[in-house]
């Protein structure tokens, strides 16, 4: 049997067994007001996220990164003296195997 027809038969299975995926996202946190009179404003912020996943047979390895550029921003305020910062850069690595 010639090598070229054999390669054509094997190629689809090679691509189905190995998968590398990438993803990215942008989250916009709009401005809000601190007080009922709307005199103090919490500024808006934009946060970038990214993800990648590699799958081979029954094994998967995934990496998710939130707030990719580690932007410091105020996510909300309860009063003019009590505000909460948004989460900084967070990376999560997950490995899984299907039995």
Short mmCIF file of C-alpha atoms in Angstrom, two decimals:
data_model
loop_
_atom_site.label_atom_id
_atom_site.label_comp_id
_atom_site.label_asym_id
_atom_site.label_seq_id
_atom_site.Cartn_x
_atom_site.Cartn_y
_atom_site.Cartn_z
CA UNK A 1 0.00 0.00 0.00
CA UNK A 2 1.31 3.47 -0.87
CA UNK A 3 2.20 5.83 1.95
CA UNK A 4 0.07 8.73 0.65
CA UNK A 5 -3.32 6.94 0.78
CA UNK A 6 -2.41 5.57 4.21
CA UNK A 7 -1.64 9.11 5.44
CA UNK A 8 -5.04 10.27 4.19
CA UNK A 9 -6.70 7.53 6.25
CA UNK A 10 -4.77 8.42 9.43
CA UNK A 11 -4.95 12.23 9.26
CA UNK A 12 -8.55 12.69 10.52
CA UNK A 13 -7.91 10.57 13.61
CA UNK A 14 -4.75 12.53 14.43
CA UNK A 15 -6.65 15.81 14.41
CA UNK A 16 -9.52 14.42 16.47
CA UNK A 17 -7.24 13.12 19.22
CA UNK A 18 -5.36 16.39 19.87
CA UNK A 19 -7.19 19.67 20.36
CA UNK A 20 -5.69 23.02 21.40
CA UNK A 21 -8.16 25.82 22.04
CA UNK A 22 -7.67 29.49 22.90
CA UNK A 23 -10.16 32.04 24.17
CA UNK A 24 -10.21 35.62 25.34
CA UNK A 25 -12.76 37.99 26.77
CA UNK A 26 -13.25 41.56 27.83
CA UNK A 27 -15.36 42.45 30.85
CA UNK A 28 -16.62 45.98 31.26
CA UNK A 29 -17.64 47.04 34.75
CA UNK A 30 -19.70 50.20 34.32
CA UNK A 31 -19.63 53.16 36.69
CA UNK A 32 -21.90 53.33 39.69
CA UNK A 33 -22.78 55.86 42.33
CA UNK A 34 -21.72 55.62 45.96
CA UNK A 35 -24.55 57.58 47.52
CA UNK A 36 -28.28 58.04 46.97
CA UNK A 37 -27.76 61.65 45.91
CA UNK A 38 -25.50 60.51 43.04
CA UNK A 39 -22.74 62.91 44.01
CA UNK A 40 -19.89 60.37 44.32
CA UNK A 41 -19.09 58.11 41.40
CA UNK A 42 -17.18 54.81 41.21
CA UNK A 43 -15.31 54.87 37.87
CA UNK A 44 -15.82 52.23 35.17
CA UNK A 45 -13.15 49.59 34.50
CA UNK A 46 -12.28 47.16 31.71
CA UNK A 47 -10.78 43.77 32.55
CA UNK A 48 -9.25 41.26 30.13
CA UNK A 49 -9.45 37.47 30.55
CA UNK A 50 -7.81 34.60 28.64
CA UNK A 51 -8.06 30.83 28.50
CA UNK A 52 -6.41 27.92 26.77
CA UNK A 53 -7.22 24.21 26.80
CA UNK A 54 -5.36 21.20 25.44
CA UNK A 55 -7.08 17.84 25.00
CA UNK A 56 -5.46 14.57 24.01
CA UNK A 57 -7.48 11.38 24.10
CA UNK A 58 -9.02 11.34 27.62
CA UNK A 59 -6.65 13.91 29.15
CA UNK A 60 -7.43 17.65 29.37
CA UNK A 61 -5.29 20.48 30.66
CA UNK A 62 -6.90 23.93 31.01
CA UNK A 63 -5.51 27.31 32.06
CA UNK A 64 -7.84 30.24 32.83
CA UNK A 65 -6.51 33.71 33.66
CA UNK A 66 -8.83 36.44 34.97
CA UNK A 67 -7.76 40.10 35.02
CA UNK A 68 -4.85 39.29 32.73
CA UNK A 69 -3.10 42.66 33.16
CA UNK A 70 -3.72 42.79 36.92
CA UNK A 71 -5.70 46.05 36.74
CA UNK A 72 -6.52 47.57 40.10
CA UNK A 73 -10.09 48.87 40.15
CA UNK A 74 -12.91 49.57 42.56
CA UNK A 75 -15.77 47.17 41.88
CA UNK A 76 -18.35 48.73 44.23
CA UNK A 77 -18.87 51.00 47.22
CA UNK A 78 -21.37 50.69 50.06
CA UNK A 79 -20.62 54.16 51.45
CA UNK A 80 -18.05 56.81 50.71
CA UNK A 81 -15.84 55.12 53.32
CA UNK A 82 -16.43 51.46 52.40
CA UNK A 83 -15.40 50.28 48.93
CA UNK A 84 -14.44 46.91 47.47
CA UNK A 85 -11.64 46.31 45.01
CA UNK A 86 -12.08 43.92 42.10
CA UNK A 87 -10.06 40.71 42.12
CA UNK A 88 -6.49 40.99 40.85
CA UNK A 89 -4.85 38.57 38.46
CA UNK A 90 -6.09 35.04 39.16
CA UNK A 91 -4.76 32.01 37.26
CA UNK A 92 -6.37 28.57 37.54
CA UNK A 93 -4.79 25.42 36.12
CA UNK A 94 -6.94 22.30 35.87
CA UNK A 95 -5.96 18.80 34.77
CA UNK A 96 -8.57 16.11 34.23
CA UNK A 97 -8.79 12.57 32.90
CA UNK A 98 -11.92 10.75 31.71
CA UNK A 99 -11.99 7.11 32.72
#
